[in-house]
């Protein structure tokens, strides 16, 4: 299994946006916001990769702000069971529903669709929660897990 971006530990951070479980105006942040260390929009278009072999279960495009914008769900399976990786705010997506991908395949690019600031909203779901689900309560948050700790 890999990170959704190259050189995560050297070139990226989760300090410029929300972290997993941070309090938000709607409840709790169910993801991490990945930002590169250069800041601003300097990383628009940088590649996002499949974290493991799996199947694309949704590819959606929303134009309103706030929303997830262009976003993808990738179903993966392993010794931990089934998980759903969610990549949101993409600039471009390169996959379609039902497509099988391999770990490391380029599936999208970092964008700012559905938001004002460039970043990748990256979540890991323990169960299917719906394509636009958010964690409105602490009980809801149990349906996700910290994708960086995973």
mmCIF file of N, CA and C in Angstrom:
data_model
loop_
_atom_site.group_PDB
_atom_site.id
_atom_site.type_symbol
_atom_site.label_atom_id
_atom_site.label_comp_id
_atom_site.label_asym_id
_atom_site.label_seq_id
_atom_site.Cartn_x
_atom_site.Cartn_y
_atom_site.Cartn_z
ATOM 1 N N UNK A 1 0.848 -1.166 0.000
ATOM 2 C CA UNK A 1 0.000 0.000 0.000
ATOM 3 C C UNK A 1 0.899 1.237 0.000
ATOM 4 N N UNK A 2 0.428 2.288 -0.664
ATOM 5 C CA UNK A 2 1.207 3.509 -0.798
ATOM 6 C C UNK A 2 0.356 4.721 -0.437
ATOM 7 N N UNK A 3 0.996 5.874 -0.329
ATOM 8 C CA UNK A 3 0.282 7.137 -0.143
ATOM 9 C C UNK A 3 -0.333 7.552 -1.478
ATOM 10 N N UNK A 4 -1.350 8.418 -1.453
ATOM 11 C CA UNK A 4 -1.973 8.848 -2.704
ATOM 12 C C UNK A 4 -1.136 9.859 -3.495
ATOM 13 N N UNK A 5 -0.044 10.354 -2.896
ATOM 14 C CA UNK A 5 0.852 11.304 -3.561
ATOM 15 C C UNK A 5 2.281 10.789 -3.463
ATOM 16 N N UNK A 6 3.136 11.238 -4.373
ATOM 17 C CA UNK A 6 4.555 10.884 -4.300
ATOM 18 C C UNK A 6 5.245 11.688 -3.207
ATOM 19 N N UNK A 7 6.238 11.084 -2.582
ATOM 20 C CA UNK A 7 7.088 11.751 -1.588
ATOM 21 C C UNK A 7 6.285 12.424 -0.477
ATOM 22 N N UNK A 8 5.266 11.725 0.037
ATOM 23 C CA UNK A 8 4.387 12.302 1.053
ATOM 24 C C UNK A 8 5.170 12.873 2.230
ATOM 25 N N UNK A 9 6.071 12.111 2.789
ATOM 26 C CA UNK A 9 6.746 12.540 4.017
ATOM 27 C C UNK A 9 7.689 13.719 3.802
ATOM 28 N N UNK A 10 8.174 13.929 2.597
ATOM 29 C CA UNK A 10 9.108 15.021 2.328
ATOM 30 C C UNK A 10 8.443 16.260 1.727
ATOM 31 N N UNK A 11 7.415 16.064 0.906
ATOM 32 C CA UNK A 11 6.876 17.178 0.128
ATOM 33 C C UNK A 11 5.448 17.588 0.473
ATOM 34 N N UNK A 12 4.785 16.865 1.372
ATOM 35 C CA UNK A 12 3.364 17.120 1.648
ATOM 36 C C UNK A 12 3.121 17.293 3.137
ATOM 37 N N UNK A 13 1.994 17.901 3.484
ATOM 38 C CA UNK A 13 1.626 18.063 4.889
ATOM 39 C C UNK A 13 0.105 18.040 5.023
ATOM 40 N N UNK A 14 -0.341 17.913 6.245
ATOM 41 C CA UNK A 14 -1.782 17.961 6.541
ATOM 42 C C UNK A 14 -2.075 19.092 7.521
ATOM 43 N N UNK A 15 -1.173 20.062 7.611
ATOM 44 C CA UNK A 15 -1.323 21.132 8.597
ATOM 45 C C UNK A 15 -2.028 22.365 8.039
ATOM 46 N N UNK A 16 -2.130 22.501 6.722
ATOM 47 C CA UNK A 16 -2.733 23.702 6.134
ATOM 48 C C UNK A 16 -4.254 23.601 6.031
ATOM 49 N N UNK A 17 -4.788 22.422 6.206
ATOM 50 C CA UNK A 17 -6.235 22.222 6.131
ATOM 51 C C UNK A 17 -6.713 21.506 7.369
ATOM 52 N N UNK A 18 -7.787 20.769 7.219
ATOM 53 C CA UNK A 18 -8.324 19.995 8.329
ATOM 54 C C UNK A 18 -7.641 18.641 8.414
ATOM 55 N N UNK A 19 -7.443 18.156 9.627
ATOM 56 C CA UNK A 19 -6.956 16.813 9.860
ATOM 57 C C UNK A 19 -8.121 15.888 10.155
ATOM 58 N N UNK A 20 -7.829 14.608 10.290
ATOM 59 C CA UNK A 20 -8.864 13.627 10.571
ATOM 60 C C UNK A 20 -9.465 13.887 11.949
ATOM 61 N N UNK A 21 -10.800 13.980 11.995
ATOM 62 C CA UNK A 21 -11.521 14.157 13.250
ATOM 63 C C UNK A 21 -11.611 15.587 13.744
ATOM 64 N N UNK A 22 -10.976 16.547 13.030
ATOM 65 C CA UNK A 22 -11.063 17.948 13.450
ATOM 66 C C UNK A 22 -12.521 18.407 13.444
ATOM 67 N N UNK A 23 -12.861 19.269 14.388
ATOM 68 C CA UNK A 23 -14.216 19.824 14.449
ATOM 69 C C UNK A 23 -14.418 20.791 13.285
ATOM 70 N N UNK A 24 -15.577 20.661 12.649
ATOM 71 C CA UNK A 24 -15.936 21.543 11.533
ATOM 72 C C UNK A 24 -17.315 22.140 11.812
ATOM 73 N N UNK A 25 -17.776 23.024 10.935
ATOM 74 C CA UNK A 25 -19.104 23.597 11.130
ATOM 75 C C UNK A 25 -20.212 22.584 10.883
ATOM 76 N N UNK A 26 -19.909 21.462 10.211
ATOM 77 C CA UNK A 26 -20.931 20.430 9.974
ATOM 78 C C UNK A 26 -20.798 19.239 10.907
ATOM 79 N N UNK A 27 -19.711 19.140 11.667
ATOM 80 C CA UNK A 27 -19.501 17.996 12.554
ATOM 81 C C UNK A 27 -18.030 17.719 12.736
ATOM 82 N N UNK A 28 -17.559 16.593 12.160
ATOM 83 C CA UNK A 28 -16.152 16.201 12.250
ATOM 84 C C UNK A 28 -15.601 15.934 10.859
ATOM 85 N N UNK A 29 -14.365 16.350 10.639
ATOM 86 C CA UNK A 29 -13.712 16.137 9.347
ATOM 87 C C UNK A 29 -13.328 14.668 9.219
ATOM 88 N N UNK A 30 -13.866 14.005 8.217
ATOM 89 C CA UNK A 30 -13.711 12.560 8.051
ATOM 90 C C UNK A 30 -12.530 12.200 7.160
ATOM 91 N N UNK A 31 -11.646 13.150 6.914
ATOM 92 C CA UNK A 31 -10.527 12.946 5.992
ATOM 93 C C UNK A 31 -9.321 13.733 6.478
ATOM 94 N N UNK A 32 -8.263 13.707 5.678
ATOM 95 C CA UNK A 32 -7.144 14.630 5.847
ATOM 96 C C UNK A 32 -7.082 15.472 4.582
ATOM 97 N N UNK A 33 -6.680 16.712 4.736
ATOM 98 C CA UNK A 33 -6.474 17.584 3.583
ATOM 99 C C UNK A 33 -4.982 17.589 3.275
ATOM 100 N N UNK A 34 -4.626 17.004 2.145
ATOM 101 C CA UNK A 34 -3.230 16.922 1.736
ATOM 102 C C UNK A 34 -2.839 18.182 0.964
ATOM 103 N N UNK A 35 -1.786 18.837 1.414
ATOM 104 C CA UNK A 35 -1.255 20.039 0.786
ATOM 105 C C UNK A 35 0.238 19.838 0.583
ATOM 106 N N UNK A 36 0.780 20.336 -0.547
ATOM 107 C CA UNK A 36 2.232 20.206 -0.655
ATOM 108 C C UNK A 36 2.883 21.368 0.079
ATOM 109 N N UNK A 37 4.164 21.231 0.364
ATOM 110 C CA UNK A 37 4.853 22.195 1.209
ATOM 111 C C UNK A 37 5.082 23.549 0.550
ATOM 112 N N UNK A 38 4.866 23.660 -0.759
ATOM 113 C CA UNK A 38 5.064 24.938 -1.449
ATOM 114 C C UNK A 38 3.901 25.891 -1.208
ATOM 115 N N UNK A 39 2.715 25.344 -0.951
ATOM 116 C CA UNK A 39 1.552 26.155 -0.643
ATOM 117 C C UNK A 39 0.890 26.778 -1.856
ATOM 118 N N UNK A 40 -0.172 27.537 -1.575
ATOM 119 C CA UNK A 40 -0.927 28.184 -2.640
ATOM 120 C C UNK A 40 -1.486 27.177 -3.628
ATOM 121 N N UNK A 41 -1.497 27.552 -4.892
ATOM 122 C CA UNK A 41 -1.979 26.664 -5.945
ATOM 123 C C UNK A 41 -0.830 26.020 -6.711
ATOM 124 N N UNK A 42 0.372 26.046 -6.149
ATOM 125 C CA UNK A 42 1.556 25.558 -6.858
ATOM 126 C C UNK A 42 1.483 24.078 -7.222
ATOM 127 N N UNK A 43 0.640 23.334 -6.557
ATOM 128 C CA UNK A 43 0.593 21.894 -6.819
ATOM 129 C C UNK A 43 -0.656 21.460 -7.569
ATOM 130 N N UNK A 44 -1.411 22.417 -8.102
ATOM 131 C CA UNK A 44 -2.535 22.052 -8.962
ATOM 132 C C UNK A 44 -2.017 21.173 -10.098
ATOM 133 N N UNK A 45 -2.701 20.087 -10.335
ATOM 134 C CA UNK A 45 -2.318 19.194 -11.420
ATOM 135 C C UNK A 45 -1.315 18.120 -11.050
ATOM 136 N N UNK A 46 -0.806 18.133 -9.816
ATOM 137 C CA UNK A 46 0.100 17.055 -9.406
ATOM 138 C C UNK A 46 -0.684 15.748 -9.353
ATOM 139 N N UNK A 47 -0.036 14.627 -9.678
ATOM 140 C CA UNK A 47 -0.763 13.357 -9.767
ATOM 141 C C UNK A 47 -1.218 12.803 -8.419
ATOM 142 N N UNK A 48 -2.377 12.130 -8.471
ATOM 143 C CA UNK A 48 -2.905 11.350 -7.354
ATOM 144 C C UNK A 48 -2.940 9.896 -7.805
ATOM 145 N N UNK A 49 -2.519 9.000 -6.923
ATOM 146 C CA UNK A 49 -2.336 7.603 -7.279
ATOM 147 C C UNK A 49 -3.250 6.670 -6.480
ATOM 148 N N UNK A 50 -3.561 5.533 -7.074
ATOM 149 C CA UNK A 50 -4.293 4.481 -6.359
ATOM 150 C C UNK A 50 -3.402 3.994 -5.221
ATOM 151 N N UNK A 51 -3.966 3.938 -4.013
ATOM 152 C CA UNK A 51 -3.175 3.522 -2.849
ATOM 153 C C UNK A 51 -2.983 2.010 -2.799
ATOM 154 N N UNK A 52 -3.799 1.276 -3.534
ATOM 155 C CA UNK A 52 -3.720 -0.190 -3.581
ATOM 156 C C UNK A 52 -4.491 -0.665 -4.816
ATOM 157 N N UNK A 53 -4.334 -1.924 -5.155
ATOM 158 C CA UNK A 53 -5.139 -2.505 -6.228
ATOM 159 C C UNK A 53 -6.609 -2.428 -5.821
ATOM 160 N N UNK A 54 -7.479 -2.132 -6.782
ATOM 161 C CA UNK A 54 -8.888 -2.068 -6.443
ATOM 162 C C UNK A 54 -9.767 -1.737 -7.622
ATOM 163 N N UNK A 55 -11.015 -1.391 -7.310
ATOM 164 C CA UNK A 55 -12.034 -1.095 -8.311
ATOM 165 C C UNK A 55 -12.609 0.299 -8.065
ATOM 166 N N UNK A 56 -12.721 1.080 -9.114
ATOM 167 C CA UNK A 56 -13.330 2.399 -9.018
ATOM 168 C C UNK A 56 -14.842 2.202 -8.890
ATOM 169 N N UNK A 57 -15.432 2.730 -7.806
ATOM 170 C CA UNK A 57 -16.869 2.540 -7.566
ATOM 171 C C UNK A 57 -17.686 3.795 -7.851
ATOM 172 N N UNK A 58 -17.032 4.950 -7.933
ATOM 173 C CA UNK A 58 -17.751 6.159 -8.337
ATOM 174 C C UNK A 58 -16.768 7.194 -8.865
ATOM 175 N N UNK A 59 -17.240 7.962 -9.839
ATOM 176 C CA UNK A 59 -16.530 9.117 -10.372
ATOM 177 C C UNK A 59 -17.590 10.190 -10.559
ATOM 178 N N UNK A 60 -17.485 11.271 -9.808
ATOM 179 C CA UNK A 60 -18.535 12.291 -9.824
ATOM 180 C C UNK A 60 -17.956 13.676 -10.034
ATOM 181 N N UNK A 61 -18.790 14.561 -10.540
ATOM 182 C CA UNK A 61 -18.387 15.946 -10.732
ATOM 183 C C UNK A 61 -19.480 16.849 -10.193
ATOM 184 N N UNK A 62 -19.101 17.695 -9.245
ATOM 185 C CA UNK A 62 -20.026 18.673 -8.674
ATOM 186 C C UNK A 62 -19.415 20.056 -8.880
ATOM 187 N N UNK A 63 -20.243 21.023 -9.198
ATOM 188 C CA UNK A 63 -19.713 22.346 -9.506
ATOM 189 C C UNK A 63 -19.968 23.381 -8.421
ATOM 190 N N UNK A 64 -20.780 23.048 -7.434
ATOM 191 C CA UNK A 64 -21.082 24.021 -6.393
ATOM 192 C C UNK A 64 -19.964 24.080 -5.354
ATOM 193 N N UNK A 65 -19.882 25.218 -4.673
ATOM 194 C CA UNK A 65 -18.955 25.398 -3.560
ATOM 195 C C UNK A 65 -19.797 25.718 -2.339
ATOM 196 N N UNK A 66 -19.680 25.002 -1.248
ATOM 197 C CA UNK A 66 -18.776 23.885 -1.039
ATOM 198 C C UNK A 66 -19.373 22.558 -1.513
ATOM 199 N N UNK A 67 -18.504 21.707 -2.011
ATOM 200 C CA UNK A 67 -18.860 20.331 -2.362
ATOM 201 C C UNK A 67 -17.555 19.558 -2.496
ATOM 202 N N UNK A 68 -17.663 18.286 -2.811
ATOM 203 C CA UNK A 68 -16.458 17.490 -3.048
ATOM 204 C C UNK A 68 -15.885 17.738 -4.441
ATOM 205 N N UNK A 69 -16.595 18.502 -5.270
ATOM 206 C CA UNK A 69 -16.098 18.784 -6.622
ATOM 207 C C UNK A 69 -15.991 17.512 -7.437
ATOM 208 N N UNK A 70 -14.910 17.384 -8.180
ATOM 209 C CA UNK A 70 -14.627 16.144 -8.910
ATOM 210 C C UNK A 70 -14.052 15.155 -7.908
ATOM 211 N N UNK A 71 -14.720 14.005 -7.747
ATOM 212 C CA UNK A 71 -14.215 13.066 -6.747
ATOM 213 C C UNK A 71 -14.423 11.616 -7.157
ATOM 214 N N UNK A 72 -13.598 10.764 -6.543
ATOM 215 C CA UNK A 72 -13.489 9.343 -6.893
ATOM 216 C C UNK A 72 -13.557 8.504 -5.625
ATOM 217 N N UNK A 73 -14.192 7.330 -5.734
ATOM 218 C CA UNK A 73 -14.109 6.306 -4.685
ATOM 219 C C UNK A 73 -13.420 5.075 -5.274
ATOM 220 N N UNK A 74 -12.464 4.557 -4.532
ATOM 221 C CA UNK A 74 -11.713 3.360 -4.913
ATOM 222 C C UNK A 74 -11.915 2.299 -3.843
ATOM 223 N N UNK A 75 -12.527 1.177 -4.204
ATOM 224 C CA UNK A 75 -12.726 0.067 -3.270
ATOM 225 C C UNK A 75 -11.476 -0.798 -3.268
ATOM 226 N N UNK A 76 -10.924 -1.030 -2.071
ATOM 227 C CA UNK A 76 -9.728 -1.864 -1.922
ATOM 228 C C UNK A 76 -10.009 -2.950 -0.891
ATOM 229 N N UNK A 77 -9.309 -4.051 -1.003
ATOM 230 C CA UNK A 77 -9.479 -5.147 -0.048
ATOM 231 C C UNK A 77 -8.127 -5.656 0.403
ATOM 232 N N UNK A 78 -8.072 -6.090 1.658
ATOM 233 C CA UNK A 78 -6.845 -6.633 2.219
ATOM 234 C C UNK A 78 -7.135 -7.370 3.502
ATOM 235 N N UNK A 79 -6.090 -7.649 4.264
ATOM 236 C CA UNK A 79 -6.245 -8.387 5.522
ATOM 237 C C UNK A 79 -7.133 -7.645 6.518
ATOM 238 N N UNK A 80 -7.305 -6.335 6.328
ATOM 239 C CA UNK A 80 -8.122 -5.482 7.182
ATOM 240 C C UNK A 80 -9.572 -5.449 6.717
ATOM 241 N N UNK A 81 -9.887 -6.107 5.619
ATOM 242 C CA UNK A 81 -11.245 -6.099 5.088
ATOM 243 C C UNK A 81 -11.363 -5.168 3.897
ATOM 244 N N UNK A 82 -12.564 -4.679 3.662
ATOM 245 C CA UNK A 82 -12.825 -3.775 2.545
ATOM 246 C C UNK A 82 -12.787 -2.338 3.029
ATOM 247 N N UNK A 83 -12.144 -1.471 2.253
ATOM 248 C CA UNK A 83 -12.112 -0.039 2.532
ATOM 249 C C UNK A 83 -12.419 0.703 1.241
ATOM 250 N N UNK A 84 -12.850 1.965 1.401
ATOM 251 C CA UNK A 84 -13.182 2.824 0.264
ATOM 252 C C UNK A 84 -12.359 4.096 0.381
ATOM 253 N N UNK A 85 -11.375 4.258 -0.501
ATOM 254 C CA UNK A 85 -10.554 5.468 -0.530
ATOM 255 C C UNK A 85 -11.305 6.535 -1.317
ATOM 256 N N UNK A 86 -11.392 7.721 -0.747
ATOM 257 C CA UNK A 86 -12.137 8.823 -1.356
ATOM 258 C C UNK A 86 -11.158 9.966 -1.643
ATOM 259 N N UNK A 87 -11.039 10.328 -2.903
ATOM 260 C CA UNK A 87 -10.186 11.419 -3.361
ATOM 261 C C UNK A 87 -11.112 12.544 -3.829
ATOM 262 N N UNK A 88 -11.050 13.716 -3.203
ATOM 263 C CA UNK A 88 -11.974 14.794 -3.566
ATOM 264 C C UNK A 88 -11.232 16.072 -3.955
ATOM 265 N N UNK A 89 -11.942 16.950 -4.648
ATOM 266 C CA UNK A 89 -11.473 18.242 -5.145
ATOM 267 C C UNK A 89 -10.484 18.088 -6.299
ATOM 268 N N UNK A 90 -10.572 16.998 -7.027
ATOM 269 C CA UNK A 90 -9.638 16.727 -8.124
ATOM 270 C C UNK A 90 -9.794 17.753 -9.251
ATOM 271 N N UNK A 91 -8.690 18.024 -9.916
ATOM 272 C CA UNK A 91 -8.726 18.858 -11.116
ATOM 273 C C UNK A 91 -9.156 18.000 -12.306
ATOM 274 N N UNK A 92 -8.498 16.862 -12.469
ATOM 275 C CA UNK A 92 -8.812 15.917 -13.544
ATOM 276 C C UNK A 92 -8.965 14.529 -12.956
ATOM 277 N N UNK A 93 -9.820 13.723 -13.564
ATOM 278 C CA UNK A 93 -9.934 12.310 -13.203
ATOM 279 C C UNK A 93 -9.683 11.487 -14.460
ATOM 280 N N UNK A 94 -9.016 10.348 -14.288
ATOM 281 C CA UNK A 94 -8.597 9.524 -15.426
ATOM 282 C C UNK A 94 -9.160 8.113 -15.386
ATOM 283 N N UNK A 95 -10.195 7.895 -14.590
ATOM 284 C CA UNK A 95 -10.753 6.555 -14.417
ATOM 285 C C UNK A 95 -12.256 6.600 -14.627
ATOM 286 N N UNK A 96 -12.857 5.417 -14.732
ATOM 287 C CA UNK A 96 -14.318 5.330 -14.856
ATOM 288 C C UNK A 96 -14.835 4.240 -13.934
ATOM 289 N N UNK A 97 -16.108 4.309 -13.630
ATOM 290 C CA UNK A 97 -16.735 3.343 -12.734
ATOM 291 C C UNK A 97 -16.551 1.929 -13.274
ATOM 292 N N UNK A 98 -16.161 1.026 -12.383
ATOM 293 C CA UNK A 98 -15.940 -0.371 -12.744
ATOM 294 C C UNK A 98 -14.519 -0.688 -13.164
ATOM 295 N N UNK A 99 -13.718 0.334 -13.386
ATOM 296 C CA UNK A 99 -12.333 0.119 -13.828
ATOM 297 C C UNK A 99 -11.496 -0.487 -12.718
ATOM 298 N N UNK A 100 -10.700 -1.493 -13.071
ATOM 299 C CA UNK A 100 -9.737 -2.087 -12.151
ATOM 300 C C UNK A 100 -8.450 -1.278 -12.245
ATOM 301 N N UNK A 101 -7.890 -0.894 -11.099
ATOM 302 C CA UNK A 101 -6.634 -0.159 -11.083
ATOM 303 C C UNK A 101 -5.625 -0.908 -10.232
ATOM 304 N N UNK A 102 -4.374 -0.636 -10.501
ATOM 305 C CA UNK A 102 -3.268 -1.225 -9.745
ATOM 306 C C UNK A 102 -2.676 -0.158 -8.827
ATOM 307 N N UNK A 103 -2.130 -0.605 -7.712
ATOM 308 C CA UNK A 103 -1.445 0.312 -6.807
ATOM 309 C C UNK A 103 -0.433 1.132 -7.603
ATOM 310 N N UNK A 104 -0.480 2.449 -7.421
ATOM 311 C CA UNK A 104 0.447 3.337 -8.111
ATOM 312 C C UNK A 104 -0.056 3.897 -9.423
ATOM 313 N N UNK A 105 -1.190 3.398 -9.925
ATOM 314 C CA UNK A 105 -1.761 3.972 -11.153
ATOM 315 C C UNK A 105 -2.180 5.412 -10.886
ATOM 316 N N UNK A 106 -1.904 6.296 -11.846
ATOM 317 C CA UNK A 106 -2.367 7.684 -11.753
ATOM 318 C C UNK A 106 -3.862 7.692 -12.050
ATOM 319 N N UNK A 107 -4.658 8.142 -11.075
ATOM 320 C CA UNK A 107 -6.109 8.115 -11.249
ATOM 321 C C UNK A 107 -6.728 9.511 -11.321
ATOM 322 N N UNK A 108 -5.983 10.542 -10.867
ATOM 323 C CA UNK A 108 -6.518 11.902 -10.857
ATOM 324 C C UNK A 108 -5.368 12.879 -10.642
ATOM 325 N N UNK A 109 -5.720 14.171 -10.593
ATOM 326 C CA UNK A 109 -4.745 15.200 -10.236
ATOM 327 C C UNK A 109 -5.334 16.104 -9.154
ATOM 328 N N UNK A 110 -4.448 16.717 -8.377
ATOM 329 C CA UNK A 110 -4.853 17.631 -7.321
ATOM 330 C C UNK A 110 -5.541 18.842 -7.951
ATOM 331 N N UNK A 111 -6.644 19.246 -7.330
ATOM 332 C CA UNK A 111 -7.370 20.399 -7.839
ATOM 333 C C UNK A 111 -7.975 21.218 -6.728
ATOM 334 N N UNK A 112 -8.921 22.047 -7.117
ATOM 335 C CA UNK A 112 -9.689 22.816 -6.134
ATOM 336 C C UNK A 112 -11.146 22.901 -6.555
ATOM 337 N N UNK A 113 -11.614 21.850 -7.221
ATOM 338 C CA UNK A 113 -13.026 21.792 -7.586
ATOM 339 C C UNK A 113 -13.858 21.639 -6.310
ATOM 340 N N UNK A 114 -14.915 22.400 -6.217
ATOM 341 C CA UNK A 114 -15.798 22.327 -5.051
ATOM 342 C C UNK A 114 -15.273 23.034 -3.824
ATOM 343 N N UNK A 115 -14.145 23.729 -3.945
ATOM 344 C CA UNK A 115 -13.551 24.434 -2.811
ATOM 345 C C UNK A 115 -12.746 25.620 -3.332
ATOM 346 N N UNK A 116 -12.338 26.495 -2.432
ATOM 347 C CA UNK A 116 -11.568 27.678 -2.834
ATOM 348 C C UNK A 116 -10.070 27.431 -2.835
ATOM 349 N N UNK A 117 -9.628 26.387 -2.150
ATOM 350 C CA UNK A 117 -8.202 26.169 -1.948
ATOM 351 C C UNK A 117 -7.759 24.825 -2.513
ATOM 352 N N UNK A 118 -6.658 24.824 -3.231
ATOM 353 C CA UNK A 118 -6.117 23.593 -3.807
ATOM 354 C C UNK A 118 -5.688 22.640 -2.692
ATOM 355 N N UNK A 119 -6.144 21.400 -2.779
ATOM 356 C CA UNK A 119 -5.719 20.330 -1.876
ATOM 357 C C UNK A 119 -6.410 19.044 -2.307
ATOM 358 N N UNK A 120 -5.982 17.941 -1.734
ATOM 359 C CA UNK A 120 -6.685 16.674 -1.922
ATOM 360 C C UNK A 120 -7.330 16.303 -0.593
ATOM 361 N N UNK A 121 -8.641 16.276 -0.569
ATOM 362 C CA UNK A 121 -9.407 15.789 0.583
ATOM 363 C C UNK A 121 -9.384 14.270 0.442
ATOM 364 N N UNK A 122 -8.632 13.595 1.323
ATOM 365 C CA UNK A 122 -8.419 12.157 1.190
ATOM 366 C C UNK A 122 -8.990 11.439 2.401
ATOM 367 N N UNK A 123 -9.988 10.589 2.159
ATOM 368 C CA UNK A 123 -10.668 9.867 3.242
ATOM 369 C C UNK A 123 -10.569 8.367 3.017
ATOM 370 N N UNK A 124 -10.713 7.632 4.103
ATOM 371 C CA UNK A 124 -10.748 6.177 4.035
ATOM 372 C C UNK A 124 -11.965 5.701 4.827
ATOM 373 N N UNK A 125 -12.923 5.122 4.101
ATOM 374 C CA UNK A 125 -14.175 4.685 4.706
ATOM 375 C C UNK A 125 -14.110 3.203 5.076
ATOM 376 N N UNK A 126 -14.654 2.886 6.232
ATOM 377 C CA UNK A 126 -14.742 1.487 6.671
ATOM 378 C C UNK A 126 -15.928 0.770 6.033
ATOM 379 N N UNK A 127 -16.894 1.550 5.564
ATOM 380 C CA UNK A 127 -18.117 0.990 4.983
ATOM 381 C C UNK A 127 -18.646 1.976 3.943
ATOM 382 N N UNK A 128 -19.460 1.513 3.017
ATOM 383 C CA UNK A 128 -20.039 2.461 2.074
ATOM 384 C C UNK A 128 -20.959 3.425 2.821
ATOM 385 N N UNK A 129 -20.711 4.710 2.672
ATOM 386 C CA UNK A 129 -21.497 5.716 3.389
ATOM 387 C C UNK A 129 -22.318 6.573 2.441
ATOM 388 N N UNK A 130 -22.243 6.304 1.170
ATOM 389 C CA UNK A 130 -22.865 7.166 0.173
ATOM 390 C C UNK A 130 -21.803 8.055 -0.439
ATOM 391 N N UNK A 131 -22.064 8.519 -1.620
ATOM 392 C CA UNK A 131 -21.026 9.234 -2.357
ATOM 393 C C UNK A 131 -20.706 10.611 -1.787
ATOM 394 N N UNK A 132 -21.623 11.235 -1.098
ATOM 395 C CA UNK A 132 -21.392 12.573 -0.564
ATOM 396 C C UNK A 132 -21.471 12.630 0.955
ATOM 397 N N UNK A 133 -21.266 11.522 1.621
ATOM 398 C CA UNK A 133 -21.429 11.464 3.070
ATOM 399 C C UNK A 133 -20.362 12.278 3.798
ATOM 400 N N UNK A 134 -20.782 12.861 4.906
ATOM 401 C CA UNK A 134 -19.883 13.557 5.820
ATOM 402 C C UNK A 134 -20.198 13.073 7.231
ATOM 403 N N UNK A 135 -19.273 13.304 8.151
ATOM 404 C CA UNK A 135 -19.458 12.860 9.535
ATOM 405 C C UNK A 135 -20.084 13.991 10.349
ATOM 406 N N UNK A 136 -21.390 13.936 10.479
ATOM 407 C CA UNK A 136 -22.105 14.990 11.209
ATOM 408 C C UNK A 136 -22.001 14.821 12.717
ATOM 409 N N UNK A 137 -21.740 13.588 13.170
ATOM 410 C CA UNK A 137 -21.640 13.314 14.607
ATOM 411 C C UNK A 137 -20.387 12.477 14.858
ATOM 412 N N UNK A 138 -19.991 12.381 16.116
ATOM 413 C CA UNK A 138 -18.844 11.529 16.459
ATOM 414 C C UNK A 138 -19.157 10.069 16.165
ATOM 415 N N UNK A 139 -20.423 9.687 16.302
ATOM 416 C CA UNK A 139 -20.812 8.320 15.957
ATOM 417 C C UNK A 139 -20.648 8.074 14.453
ATOM 418 N N UNK A 140 -21.022 9.064 13.629
ATOM 419 C CA UNK A 140 -20.809 8.964 12.179
ATOM 420 C C UNK A 140 -19.328 8.777 11.853
ATOM 421 N N UNK A 141 -18.461 9.483 12.581
ATOM 422 C CA UNK A 141 -17.022 9.449 12.311
ATOM 423 C C UNK A 141 -16.442 8.040 12.414
ATOM 424 N N UNK A 142 -17.100 7.166 13.156
ATOM 425 C CA UNK A 142 -16.627 5.782 13.305
ATOM 426 C C UNK A 142 -16.690 5.005 11.987
ATOM 427 N N UNK A 143 -17.392 5.537 10.999
ATOM 428 C CA UNK A 143 -17.493 4.890 9.691
ATOM 429 C C UNK A 143 -16.239 5.133 8.849
ATOM 430 N N UNK A 144 -15.375 6.038 9.306
ATOM 431 C CA UNK A 144 -14.124 6.374 8.631
ATOM 432 C C UNK A 144 -12.956 6.039 9.540
ATOM 433 N N UNK A 145 -11.760 6.086 8.964
ATOM 434 C CA UNK A 145 -10.549 6.003 9.794
ATOM 435 C C UNK A 145 -9.490 6.924 9.220
ATOM 436 N N UNK A 146 -8.549 7.280 10.054
ATOM 437 C CA UNK A 146 -7.483 8.194 9.642
ATOM 438 C C UNK A 146 -6.678 7.518 8.524
ATOM 439 N N UNK A 147 -6.702 8.085 7.312
ATOM 440 C CA UNK A 147 -6.028 7.412 6.195
ATOM 441 C C UNK A 147 -4.495 7.448 6.306
ATOM 442 N N UNK A 148 -3.942 8.401 7.012
ATOM 443 C CA UNK A 148 -2.486 8.459 7.146
ATOM 444 C C UNK A 148 -2.015 7.420 8.163
ATOM 445 N N UNK A 149 -2.769 7.232 9.241
ATOM 446 C CA UNK A 149 -2.420 6.216 10.241
ATOM 447 C C UNK A 149 -2.652 4.800 9.721
ATOM 448 N N UNK A 150 -3.575 4.644 8.761
ATOM 449 C CA UNK A 150 -3.932 3.338 8.240
ATOM 450 C C UNK A 150 -2.716 2.673 7.611
#
